[in-house]
Amino acid sequence: MKAFTFALIFILGVIALSSTLTLKSYAIVSGKYVTLYDLASTFDGVSAQRLKKFVVAFSPQPGNSYVINSNVVKIQAEREIKWLKVSSISNEIKITSKVFVMDLSKIQEALAQKMKTHVFLTNLPSVETPFAICSVNVKNISKIGRNYFALLELKQNEMNMYVNVNFETTSIGSVKSVEGVAKVVISTIGKGVTLSLKSNVPNLNFDRIEVGKPVNSPARLIVVPVNFISSSNKVKASALLEYIPHEYENVVVAAQNIHYGQKLTRHSLKIKRLDVYSTTTLYSTSIDDCIGKMSTWSFRQEQIISLAGLKLPPDVIASQILMAYISYPSMTVTTFVRAMQNGNIGQVIPVRNVENGYMLYGMVEKGPKIRVYSGGD
């Protein structure tokens, strides 16, 4: 009887001490580790503090996710926590790390303190961290040319992550308005160029704008790093302003379709005012420089005439009738011949005698005329 009573008390004690936990099928974490508390949908008979100390895995990178087997978590939890009964609603648990986009002004401030001057971020990284508030530690700075590269450590409590940023320290001027930025940039890239702002400008109050050195982007834009400075001389925000450059000139274009091998005339060309800043074509601004040349390309109507697609016509054109001569010590014999191919002065070309059809070979001389040095049928 006593044994039965003891067994009954033991069973009731086990029931009283047993704990339950239900696992989620999806969890968002914000720490360095994934804990059992992060994975718990409901729990009873076990403290939240104990679940928070139960580490299941490392968290994924901010914004990333992975899947773990809920049965593995169940076995691990029931083995390490006495009387815990774990159930799940799915065979797998998808774990995603919460993303916080960091305020770049903290990065700017850390670099400015290290360099002892304002800096211009030239790549404006979208820094995503698993924590909203953190400290920034500049681990290393290197320099190639005028560009600086920094390795930064973002840290909060026991969590940390690393990010690389590019920056410069050279300012080309300071202005009071966004409109003034283009004027400062134009002064560094030459006259005749105008800029159209493509970027959206941050909506904030500022005292002045510090302008960094402009760079050309692969998209044929001019990118200008700027800092918006407060009245207390602190950087309120940074931005990369994109400008579309323009340079207008009167250039020679095709007035009609021009075919390969065609000789250019005034009728086939015209002048048109175009934006040539991004033009890689070697263009001309004078029709007279193009008239009389041969086209080695085909040009569509309104297309810019590229000087690379033109050449001077040959001194002799195939089928052209020319005077030919042979000199002897006591006399010179002349006749008329037909050129069988194009040729230039100093070049030997085949010609055919107009009267008798004989094929001759001669050198093209100024005139043009042909000096025959041998002949045959």
mmCIF file of C-alpha atoms in Angstrom:
data_model
loop_
_atom_site.group_PDB
_atom_site.id
_atom_site.type_symbol
_atom_site.label_atom_id
_atom_site.label_comp_id
_atom_site.label_asym_id
_atom_site.label_seq_id
_atom_site.Cartn_x
_atom_site.Cartn_y
_atom_site.Cartn_z
ATOM 1 C CA MET A 1 0.000 0.000 0.000
ATOM 2 C CA LYS A 2 2.813 2.368 0.905
ATOM 3 C CA ALA A 3 4.625 1.510 -2.326
ATOM 4 C CA PHE A 4 1.475 2.210 -4.323
ATOM 5 C CA THR A 5 0.997 5.542 -2.559
ATOM 6 C CA PHE A 6 4.627 6.504 -3.229
ATOM 7 C CA ALA A 7 4.310 5.602 -6.917
ATOM 8 C CA LEU A 8 1.095 7.614 -7.181
ATOM 9 C CA ILE A 9 2.752 10.643 -5.561
ATOM 10 C CA PHE A 10 5.749 10.257 -7.898
ATOM 11 C CA ILE A 11 3.508 10.135 -10.978
ATOM 12 C CA LEU A 12 1.513 13.148 -9.826
ATOM 13 C CA GLY A 13 4.792 14.970 -9.153
ATOM 14 C CA VAL A 14 6.070 14.215 -12.622
ATOM 15 C CA ILE A 15 2.793 15.482 -14.104
ATOM 16 C CA ALA A 16 3.012 18.611 -11.975
ATOM 17 C CA LEU A 17 6.632 19.239 -12.975
ATOM 18 C CA SER A 18 6.203 18.535 -16.694
ATOM 19 C CA SER A 19 6.532 21.491 -19.087
ATOM 20 C CA THR A 20 5.229 21.949 -22.611
ATOM 21 C CA LEU A 21 6.429 23.955 -25.581
ATOM 22 C CA THR A 22 5.063 24.332 -29.080
ATOM 23 C CA LEU A 23 7.478 25.240 -31.897
ATOM 24 C CA LYS A 24 6.730 27.823 -34.575
ATOM 25 C CA SER A 25 6.918 27.126 -38.287
ATOM 26 C CA TYR A 26 8.404 30.575 -38.942
ATOM 27 C CA ALA A 27 10.562 32.760 -36.696
ATOM 28 C CA ILE A 28 12.169 36.212 -37.011
ATOM 29 C CA VAL A 29 15.243 36.719 -34.869
ATOM 30 C CA SER A 30 17.204 39.865 -34.059
ATOM 31 C CA GLY A 31 20.144 38.594 -32.024
ATOM 32 C CA LYS A 32 23.405 36.838 -32.719
ATOM 33 C CA TYR A 33 21.925 33.441 -31.812
ATOM 34 C CA VAL A 34 18.653 31.633 -32.423
ATOM 35 C CA THR A 35 17.273 30.629 -29.015
ATOM 36 C CA LEU A 36 14.501 28.284 -27.968
ATOM 37 C CA TYR A 37 12.551 31.351 -26.881
ATOM 38 C CA ASP A 38 12.681 32.668 -30.485
ATOM 39 C CA LEU A 39 11.231 29.360 -31.716
ATOM 40 C CA ALA A 40 8.511 28.992 -29.075
ATOM 41 C CA SER A 41 4.956 29.634 -30.194
ATOM 42 C CA THR A 42 3.555 28.744 -26.740
ATOM 43 C CA PHE A 43 5.218 27.390 -23.596
ATOM 44 C CA ASP A 44 4.163 26.431 -20.093
ATOM 45 C CA GLY A 45 6.016 25.315 -16.974
ATOM 46 C CA VAL A 46 9.399 26.703 -18.058
ATOM 47 C CA SER A 47 10.738 30.222 -17.610
ATOM 48 C CA ALA A 48 11.297 32.597 -20.519
ATOM 49 C CA GLN A 49 14.757 33.331 -19.159
ATOM 50 C CA ARG A 50 15.737 29.690 -19.438
ATOM 51 C CA LEU A 51 14.441 29.506 -22.986
ATOM 52 C CA LYS A 52 16.393 32.645 -23.927
ATOM 53 C CA LYS A 53 19.618 31.031 -22.670
ATOM 54 C CA PHE A 54 18.978 27.875 -24.720
ATOM 55 C CA VAL A 55 20.980 28.454 -27.931
ATOM 56 C CA VAL A 56 19.845 26.476 -30.956
ATOM 57 C CA ALA A 57 22.020 27.961 -33.737
ATOM 58 C CA PHE A 58 23.692 31.085 -35.056
ATOM 59 C CA SER A 59 21.384 33.657 -36.638
ATOM 60 C CA PRO A 60 21.481 34.104 -40.426
ATOM 61 C CA GLN A 61 22.929 37.253 -41.922
ATOM 62 C CA PRO A 62 20.588 40.287 -41.838
ATOM 63 C CA GLY A 63 17.797 39.845 -44.335
ATOM 64 C CA ASN A 64 18.705 36.207 -45.021
ATOM 65 C CA SER A 65 17.015 33.035 -43.866
ATOM 66 C CA TYR A 66 17.489 29.293 -43.574
ATOM 67 C CA VAL A 67 15.434 26.253 -42.542
ATOM 68 C CA ILE A 68 16.050 23.891 -39.615
ATOM 69 C CA ASN A 69 14.403 20.566 -38.800
ATOM 70 C CA SER A 70 11.867 20.955 -35.989
ATOM 71 C CA ASN A 71 12.417 17.323 -34.891
ATOM 72 C CA VAL A 72 16.104 18.061 -34.236
ATOM 73 C CA VAL A 73 15.114 21.013 -32.046
ATOM 74 C CA LYS A 74 12.536 18.837 -30.233
ATOM 75 C CA ILE A 75 15.076 16.102 -29.418
ATOM 76 C CA GLN A 76 17.709 18.610 -28.274
ATOM 77 C CA ALA A 77 15.258 20.524 -26.059
ATOM 78 C CA GLU A 78 13.692 17.435 -24.421
ATOM 79 C CA ARG A 79 17.154 16.001 -23.750
ATOM 80 C CA GLU A 80 18.500 19.091 -21.996
ATOM 81 C CA ILE A 81 15.390 20.359 -20.165
ATOM 82 C CA LYS A 82 13.816 17.812 -17.789
ATOM 83 C CA TRP A 83 10.081 17.057 -18.101
ATOM 84 C CA LEU A 84 9.836 19.282 -21.217
ATOM 85 C CA LYS A 85 7.448 17.988 -23.848
ATOM 86 C CA VAL A 86 7.906 19.625 -27.242
ATOM 87 C CA SER A 87 5.410 19.596 -30.086
ATOM 88 C CA SER A 88 5.554 21.203 -33.501
ATOM 89 C CA ILE A 89 3.097 22.313 -36.135
ATOM 90 C CA SER A 90 5.508 21.818 -39.034
ATOM 91 C CA ASN A 91 8.417 19.576 -39.939
ATOM 92 C CA GLU A 92 10.580 22.605 -40.652
ATOM 93 C CA ILE A 93 11.120 26.023 -39.111
ATOM 94 C CA LYS A 94 12.106 28.906 -41.389
ATOM 95 C CA ILE A 95 14.342 31.369 -39.547
ATOM 96 C CA THR A 96 14.861 34.913 -40.849
ATOM 97 C CA SER A 97 17.111 37.556 -39.358
ATOM 98 C CA LYS A 98 15.510 40.956 -38.796
ATOM 99 C CA VAL A 99 17.070 43.792 -40.776
ATOM 100 C CA PHE A 100 17.808 47.313 -39.560
ATOM 101 C CA VAL A 101 19.136 49.832 -42.092
ATOM 102 C CA MET A 102 21.830 51.791 -40.343
ATOM 103 C CA ASP A 103 21.972 55.586 -40.311
ATOM 104 C CA LEU A 104 25.037 56.415 -42.433
ATOM 105 C CA SER A 105 25.700 59.562 -40.403
ATOM 106 C CA LYS A 106 27.203 57.316 -37.707
ATOM 107 C CA ILE A 107 29.648 55.899 -40.227
ATOM 108 C CA GLN A 108 30.402 59.398 -41.492
ATOM 109 C CA GLU A 109 31.023 60.657 -37.961
ATOM 110 C CA ALA A 110 33.364 57.788 -37.096
ATOM 111 C CA LEU A 111 35.423 58.337 -40.264
ATOM 112 C CA ALA A 112 35.501 62.110 -39.748
ATOM 113 C CA GLN A 113 36.833 61.644 -36.204
ATOM 114 C CA LYS A 114 39.500 59.281 -37.494
ATOM 115 C CA MET A 115 40.537 61.542 -40.403
ATOM 116 C CA LYS A 116 40.003 64.769 -38.405
ATOM 117 C CA THR A 117 38.058 66.300 -41.318
ATOM 118 C CA HIS A 118 34.727 65.857 -43.078
ATOM 119 C CA VAL A 119 34.698 62.940 -45.487
ATOM 120 C CA PHE A 120 32.633 62.177 -48.597
ATOM 121 C CA LEU A 121 31.174 58.675 -48.852
ATOM 122 C CA THR A 122 31.553 57.671 -52.496
ATOM 123 C CA ASN A 123 29.608 54.416 -52.538
ATOM 124 C CA LEU A 124 26.891 55.052 -49.902
ATOM 125 C CA PRO A 125 26.524 51.398 -48.872
ATOM 126 C CA SER A 126 23.111 50.179 -47.731
ATOM 127 C CA VAL A 127 24.335 48.877 -44.393
ATOM 128 C CA GLU A 128 21.925 46.274 -43.014
ATOM 129 C CA THR A 129 22.499 45.150 -39.438
ATOM 130 C CA PRO A 130 20.698 42.776 -37.046
ATOM 131 C CA PHE A 131 20.481 45.600 -34.491
ATOM 132 C CA ALA A 132 19.098 49.120 -34.688
ATOM 133 C CA ILE A 133 21.566 50.944 -32.415
ATOM 134 C CA CYS A 134 25.287 50.211 -32.434
ATOM 135 C CA SER A 135 28.738 51.720 -32.153
ATOM 136 C CA VAL A 136 31.049 52.140 -35.131
ATOM 137 C CA ASN A 137 34.722 51.284 -34.814
ATOM 138 C CA VAL A 138 37.128 52.121 -37.651
ATOM 139 C CA LYS A 139 39.384 49.059 -37.861
ATOM 140 C CA ASN A 140 41.545 49.948 -40.835
ATOM 141 C CA ILE A 141 41.982 52.663 -43.504
ATOM 142 C CA SER A 142 43.973 52.305 -46.735
ATOM 143 C CA LYS A 143 44.445 54.635 -49.693
ATOM 144 C CA ILE A 144 44.829 54.089 -53.441
ATOM 145 C CA GLY A 145 45.220 57.308 -55.416
ATOM 146 C CA ARG A 146 42.759 59.795 -54.004
ATOM 147 C CA ASN A 147 40.348 57.066 -52.835
ATOM 148 C CA TYR A 148 40.232 55.817 -49.256
ATOM 149 C CA PHE A 149 38.945 52.400 -48.208
ATOM 150 C CA ALA A 150 37.836 51.676 -44.659
ATOM 151 C CA LEU A 151 36.946 48.510 -42.774
ATOM 152 C CA LEU A 152 34.353 49.275 -40.112
ATOM 153 C CA GLU A 153 33.182 47.170 -37.193
ATOM 154 C CA LEU A 154 29.547 47.641 -36.154
ATOM 155 C CA LYS A 155 29.098 46.458 -32.596
ATOM 156 C CA GLN A 156 26.319 46.098 -30.043
ATOM 157 C CA ASN A 157 26.945 44.207 -26.812
ATOM 158 C CA GLU A 158 28.337 40.816 -27.865
ATOM 159 C CA MET A 159 27.211 41.131 -31.472
ATOM 160 C CA ASN A 160 29.322 42.593 -34.252
ATOM 161 C CA MET A 161 29.527 42.715 -38.026
ATOM 162 C CA TYR A 162 31.865 44.291 -40.574
ATOM 163 C CA VAL A 163 31.341 46.534 -43.583
ATOM 164 C CA ASN A 164 33.630 48.130 -46.201
ATOM 165 C CA VAL A 165 33.118 51.729 -47.339
ATOM 166 C CA ASN A 166 34.856 54.020 -49.837
ATOM 167 C CA PHE A 167 35.366 57.703 -49.158
ATOM 168 C CA GLU A 168 37.316 60.840 -50.117
ATOM 169 C CA THR A 169 38.401 63.907 -48.217
ATOM 170 C CA THR A 170 38.883 66.467 -50.994
ATOM 171 C CA SER A 171 36.290 69.241 -51.291
ATOM 172 C CA ILE A 172 35.936 71.346 -54.468
ATOM 173 C CA GLY A 173 33.701 73.947 -52.866
ATOM 174 C CA SER A 174 30.879 74.864 -50.530
ATOM 175 C CA VAL A 175 27.470 76.212 -51.634
ATOM 176 C CA LYS A 176 24.250 77.361 -50.012
ATOM 177 C CA SER A 177 21.806 75.530 -52.292
ATOM 178 C CA VAL A 178 21.493 72.400 -54.411
ATOM 179 C CA GLU A 179 21.446 74.586 -57.544
ATOM 180 C CA GLY A 180 24.917 75.822 -56.660
ATOM 181 C CA VAL A 181 26.387 72.298 -56.767
ATOM 182 C CA ALA A 182 26.208 72.133 -60.577
ATOM 183 C CA LYS A 183 28.000 75.484 -60.913
ATOM 184 C CA VAL A 184 30.887 74.298 -58.749
ATOM 185 C CA VAL A 185 31.179 71.032 -60.694
ATOM 186 C CA ILE A 186 31.087 72.773 -64.099
ATOM 187 C CA SER A 187 34.029 74.950 -63.029
ATOM 188 C CA THR A 188 36.120 71.764 -62.710
ATOM 189 C CA ILE A 189 35.087 69.987 -65.948
ATOM 190 C CA GLY A 190 35.358 72.847 -68.437
ATOM 191 C CA LYS A 191 33.268 75.421 -70.247
ATOM 192 C CA GLY A 192 30.488 74.517 -72.649
ATOM 193 C CA VAL A 193 29.146 71.743 -70.430
ATOM 194 C CA THR A 194 25.778 71.971 -68.693
ATOM 195 C CA LEU A 195 24.358 69.589 -66.071
ATOM 196 C CA SER A 196 20.814 68.315 -65.474
ATOM 197 C CA LEU A 197 20.118 66.917 -61.995
ATOM 198 C CA LYS A 198 18.770 63.362 -62.160
ATOM 199 C CA SER A 199 18.778 62.395 -58.451
ATOM 200 C CA ASN A 200 16.179 63.100 -55.806
ATOM 201 C CA VAL A 201 17.478 65.517 -53.143
ATOM 202 C CA PRO A 202 16.955 64.726 -49.428
ATOM 203 C CA ASN A 203 14.246 66.893 -47.863
ATOM 204 C CA LEU A 204 16.005 68.435 -44.875
ATOM 205 C CA ASN A 205 17.172 71.710 -43.434
ATOM 206 C CA PHE A 206 20.856 72.530 -43.779
ATOM 207 C CA ASP A 207 23.219 75.462 -43.523
ATOM 208 C CA ARG A 208 25.445 74.638 -46.509
ATOM 209 C CA ILE A 209 26.484 71.852 -48.870
ATOM 210 C CA GLU A 210 30.078 70.631 -49.118
ATOM 211 C CA VAL A 211 30.853 69.348 -52.618
ATOM 212 C CA GLY A 212 33.304 66.504 -53.255
ATOM 213 C CA LYS A 213 35.159 65.647 -56.465
ATOM 214 C CA PRO A 214 32.869 64.508 -59.305
ATOM 215 C CA VAL A 215 33.411 61.141 -60.980
ATOM 216 C CA ASN A 216 32.125 59.671 -64.252
ATOM 217 C CA SER A 217 29.885 56.636 -63.864
ATOM 218 C CA PRO A 218 29.589 53.713 -66.336
ATOM 219 C CA ALA A 219 26.090 55.014 -67.145
ATOM 220 C CA ARG A 220 27.705 58.192 -68.582
ATOM 221 C CA LEU A 221 26.533 60.258 -65.664
ATOM 222 C CA ILE A 222 28.541 62.611 -63.474
ATOM 223 C CA VAL A 223 28.265 61.540 -59.834
ATOM 224 C CA VAL A 224 28.977 64.148 -57.163
ATOM 225 C CA PRO A 225 29.387 63.206 -53.466
ATOM 226 C CA VAL A 226 27.933 65.900 -51.212
ATOM 227 C CA ASN A 227 27.478 66.482 -47.487
ATOM 228 C CA PHE A 228 24.615 68.504 -46.066
ATOM 229 C CA ILE A 229 26.102 70.467 -43.166
ATOM 230 C CA SER A 230 24.171 71.910 -40.206
ATOM 231 C CA SER A 231 24.769 75.292 -38.600
ATOM 232 C CA SER A 232 26.767 73.478 -35.895
ATOM 233 C CA ASN A 233 29.157 72.165 -38.599
ATOM 234 C CA LYS A 234 27.909 68.569 -38.370
ATOM 235 C CA VAL A 235 27.018 66.343 -41.309
ATOM 236 C CA LYS A 236 23.255 65.916 -41.316
ATOM 237 C CA ALA A 237 23.186 63.653 -44.381
ATOM 238 C CA SER A 238 25.289 62.487 -47.309
ATOM 239 C CA ALA A 239 24.196 61.907 -50.874
ATOM 240 C CA LEU A 240 25.540 61.003 -54.299
ATOM 241 C CA LEU A 241 23.944 63.438 -56.720
ATOM 242 C CA GLU A 242 23.741 62.164 -60.308
ATOM 243 C CA TYR A 243 23.862 64.674 -63.157
ATOM 244 C CA ILE A 244 23.303 64.200 -66.887
ATOM 245 C CA PRO A 245 26.010 66.194 -68.714
ATOM 246 C CA HIS A 246 25.293 68.073 -71.961
ATOM 247 C CA GLU A 247 27.575 69.726 -74.512
ATOM 248 C CA TYR A 248 25.892 71.132 -77.621
ATOM 249 C CA GLU A 249 27.732 71.701 -80.914
ATOM 250 C CA ASN A 250 26.917 72.172 -84.607
ATOM 251 C CA VAL A 251 28.056 68.920 -86.200
ATOM 252 C CA VAL A 252 27.942 67.419 -89.689
ATOM 253 C CA VAL A 253 25.206 64.795 -90.185
ATOM 254 C CA ALA A 254 23.897 62.864 -93.183
ATOM 255 C CA ALA A 255 21.174 64.765 -95.048
ATOM 256 C CA GLN A 256 20.208 61.470 -96.704
ATOM 257 C CA ASN A 257 21.238 57.816 -96.574
ATOM 258 C CA ILE A 258 24.891 57.518 -97.585
ATOM 259 C CA HIS A 259 26.124 54.172 -98.893
ATOM 260 C CA TYR A 260 29.524 52.536 -98.622
ATOM 261 C CA GLY A 261 31.953 53.882 -101.237
ATOM 262 C CA GLN A 262 29.823 56.946 -101.996
ATOM 263 C CA LYS A 263 31.549 60.268 -102.611
ATOM 264 C CA LEU A 264 30.240 62.955 -100.286
ATOM 265 C CA THR A 265 28.768 66.130 -101.755
ATOM 266 C CA ARG A 266 27.281 69.261 -100.234
ATOM 267 C CA HIS A 267 23.836 67.908 -101.118
ATOM 268 C CA SER A 268 24.379 64.757 -98.992
ATOM 269 C CA LEU A 269 25.435 66.635 -95.848
ATOM 270 C CA LYS A 270 23.993 69.205 -93.442
ATOM 271 C CA ILE A 271 24.749 70.874 -90.101
ATOM 272 C CA LYS A 272 22.698 70.005 -87.011
ATOM 273 C CA ARG A 273 23.012 71.134 -83.362
ATOM 274 C CA LEU A 274 23.359 68.062 -81.119
ATOM 275 C CA ASP A 275 24.384 67.057 -77.604
ATOM 276 C CA VAL A 276 27.806 65.479 -78.186
ATOM 277 C CA TYR A 277 29.016 65.073 -74.575
ATOM 278 C CA SER A 278 28.609 61.287 -74.584
ATOM 279 C CA THR A 279 29.390 60.888 -78.283
ATOM 280 C CA THR A 280 32.407 58.665 -78.914
ATOM 281 C CA THR A 281 32.327 59.367 -82.664
ATOM 282 C CA LEU A 282 35.096 61.528 -84.139
ATOM 283 C CA TYR A 283 32.773 64.154 -85.611
ATOM 284 C CA SER A 284 33.319 67.227 -87.774
ATOM 285 C CA THR A 285 31.874 70.722 -87.427
ATOM 286 C CA SER A 286 32.629 71.738 -91.055
ATOM 287 C CA ILE A 287 30.904 70.433 -94.180
ATOM 288 C CA ASP A 288 33.867 71.575 -96.294
ATOM 289 C CA ASP A 289 36.121 69.141 -94.402
ATOM 290 C CA CYS A 290 33.916 66.239 -95.557
ATOM 291 C CA ILE A 291 33.038 67.176 -99.153
ATOM 292 C CA GLY A 292 34.883 65.116 -101.748
ATOM 293 C CA LYS A 293 35.799 62.272 -99.373
ATOM 294 C CA MET A 294 34.712 58.668 -99.841
ATOM 295 C CA SER A 295 32.535 56.883 -97.322
ATOM 296 C CA THR A 296 33.995 53.660 -95.912
ATOM 297 C CA TRP A 297 30.855 53.150 -93.822
ATOM 298 C CA SER A 298 27.142 53.437 -94.484
ATOM 299 C CA PHE A 299 25.403 56.346 -92.726
ATOM 300 C CA ARG A 300 21.676 56.652 -92.046
ATOM 301 C CA GLN A 301 19.899 59.942 -92.566
ATOM 302 C CA GLU A 302 20.440 62.277 -89.556
ATOM 303 C CA GLN A 303 23.374 60.147 -88.336
ATOM 304 C CA ILE A 304 26.537 61.990 -87.279
ATOM 305 C CA ILE A 305 29.232 61.671 -89.935
ATOM 306 C CA SER A 306 32.226 60.016 -88.322
ATOM 307 C CA LEU A 307 35.589 61.095 -89.687
ATOM 308 C CA ALA A 308 36.762 57.528 -88.991
ATOM 309 C CA GLY A 309 34.323 56.390 -91.692
ATOM 310 C CA LEU A 310 35.724 58.707 -94.387
ATOM 311 C CA LYS A 311 38.804 58.645 -96.516
ATOM 312 C CA LEU A 312 40.249 60.699 -99.319
ATOM 313 C CA PRO A 313 39.193 59.356 -102.742
ATOM 314 C CA PRO A 314 41.900 57.573 -104.757
ATOM 315 C CA ASP A 315 43.870 59.682 -107.258
ATOM 316 C CA VAL A 316 42.692 57.311 -109.970
ATOM 317 C CA ILE A 317 39.300 55.587 -110.049
ATOM 318 C CA ALA A 318 38.673 52.307 -111.861
ATOM 319 C CA SER A 319 37.338 52.863 -115.450
ATOM 320 C CA GLN A 320 38.770 56.406 -115.529
ATOM 321 C CA ILE A 321 40.358 57.381 -118.893
ATOM 322 C CA LEU A 322 43.922 58.676 -118.458
ATOM 323 C CA MET A 323 46.870 59.667 -120.578
ATOM 324 C CA ALA A 324 49.713 57.126 -120.511
ATOM 325 C CA TYR A 325 53.238 57.579 -121.849
ATOM 326 C CA ILE A 326 56.455 55.670 -122.474
ATOM 327 C CA SER A 327 59.722 57.592 -122.618
ATOM 328 C CA TYR A 328 62.606 56.614 -124.881
ATOM 329 C CA PRO A 329 65.958 58.406 -125.153
ATOM 330 C CA SER A 330 64.894 60.182 -128.324
ATOM 331 C CA MET A 331 61.122 60.301 -128.066
ATOM 332 C CA THR A 332 58.013 59.963 -125.869
ATOM 333 C CA VAL A 333 55.002 57.945 -127.002
ATOM 334 C CA THR A 334 51.605 58.773 -125.525
ATOM 335 C CA THR A 335 48.224 57.088 -125.677
ATOM 336 C CA PHE A 336 44.976 56.889 -123.730
ATOM 337 C CA VAL A 337 44.305 54.045 -121.303
ATOM 338 C CA ARG A 338 41.485 52.961 -119.026
ATOM 339 C CA ALA A 339 42.355 52.339 -115.339
ATOM 340 C CA MET A 340 41.414 48.784 -114.333
ATOM 341 C CA GLN A 341 41.479 49.515 -110.576
ATOM 342 C CA ASN A 342 41.650 52.389 -108.124
ATOM 343 C CA GLY A 343 45.096 53.763 -107.449
ATOM 344 C CA ASN A 344 47.076 56.524 -105.782
ATOM 345 C CA ILE A 345 50.138 58.448 -106.889
ATOM 346 C CA GLY A 346 53.212 56.201 -106.757
ATOM 347 C CA GLN A 347 51.178 52.987 -107.048
ATOM 348 C CA VAL A 348 51.507 50.560 -109.996
ATOM 349 C CA ILE A 349 48.123 49.619 -111.458
ATOM 350 C CA PRO A 350 46.908 47.690 -114.526
ATOM 351 C CA VAL A 351 45.532 49.796 -117.418
ATOM 352 C CA ARG A 352 44.114 48.847 -120.832
ATOM 353 C CA ASN A 353 44.960 50.671 -124.067
ATOM 354 C CA VAL A 354 41.776 52.284 -125.339
ATOM 355 C CA GLU A 355 42.694 51.863 -129.057
ATOM 356 C CA ASN A 356 43.963 48.281 -129.222
ATOM 357 C CA GLY A 357 42.815 46.734 -125.904
ATOM 358 C CA TYR A 358 46.329 45.732 -124.791
ATOM 359 C CA MET A 359 46.849 45.364 -121.035
ATOM 360 C CA LEU A 360 49.641 47.536 -119.672
ATOM 361 C CA TYR A 361 51.064 48.272 -116.236
ATOM 362 C CA GLY A 362 52.108 51.697 -115.146
ATOM 363 C CA MET A 363 52.795 53.942 -112.208
ATOM 364 C CA VAL A 364 50.318 56.662 -111.275
ATOM 365 C CA GLU A 365 51.935 60.081 -111.409
ATOM 366 C CA LYS A 366 50.715 63.531 -110.530
ATOM 367 C CA GLY A 367 48.179 64.769 -113.024
ATOM 368 C CA PRO A 368 47.048 62.062 -112.802
ATOM 369 C CA LYS A 369 48.775 60.224 -115.630
ATOM 370 C CA ILE A 370 50.313 56.787 -116.148
ATOM 371 C CA ARG A 371 53.960 56.113 -116.769
ATOM 372 C CA VAL A 372 54.119 52.761 -118.551
ATOM 373 C CA TYR A 373 57.174 50.637 -117.965
ATOM 374 C CA SER A 374 56.114 47.266 -119.468
ATOM 375 C CA GLY A 375 53.292 45.875 -121.540
ATOM 376 C CA GLY A 376 51.793 42.797 -123.088
ATOM 377 C CA ASP A 377 48.611 41.236 -124.367
#
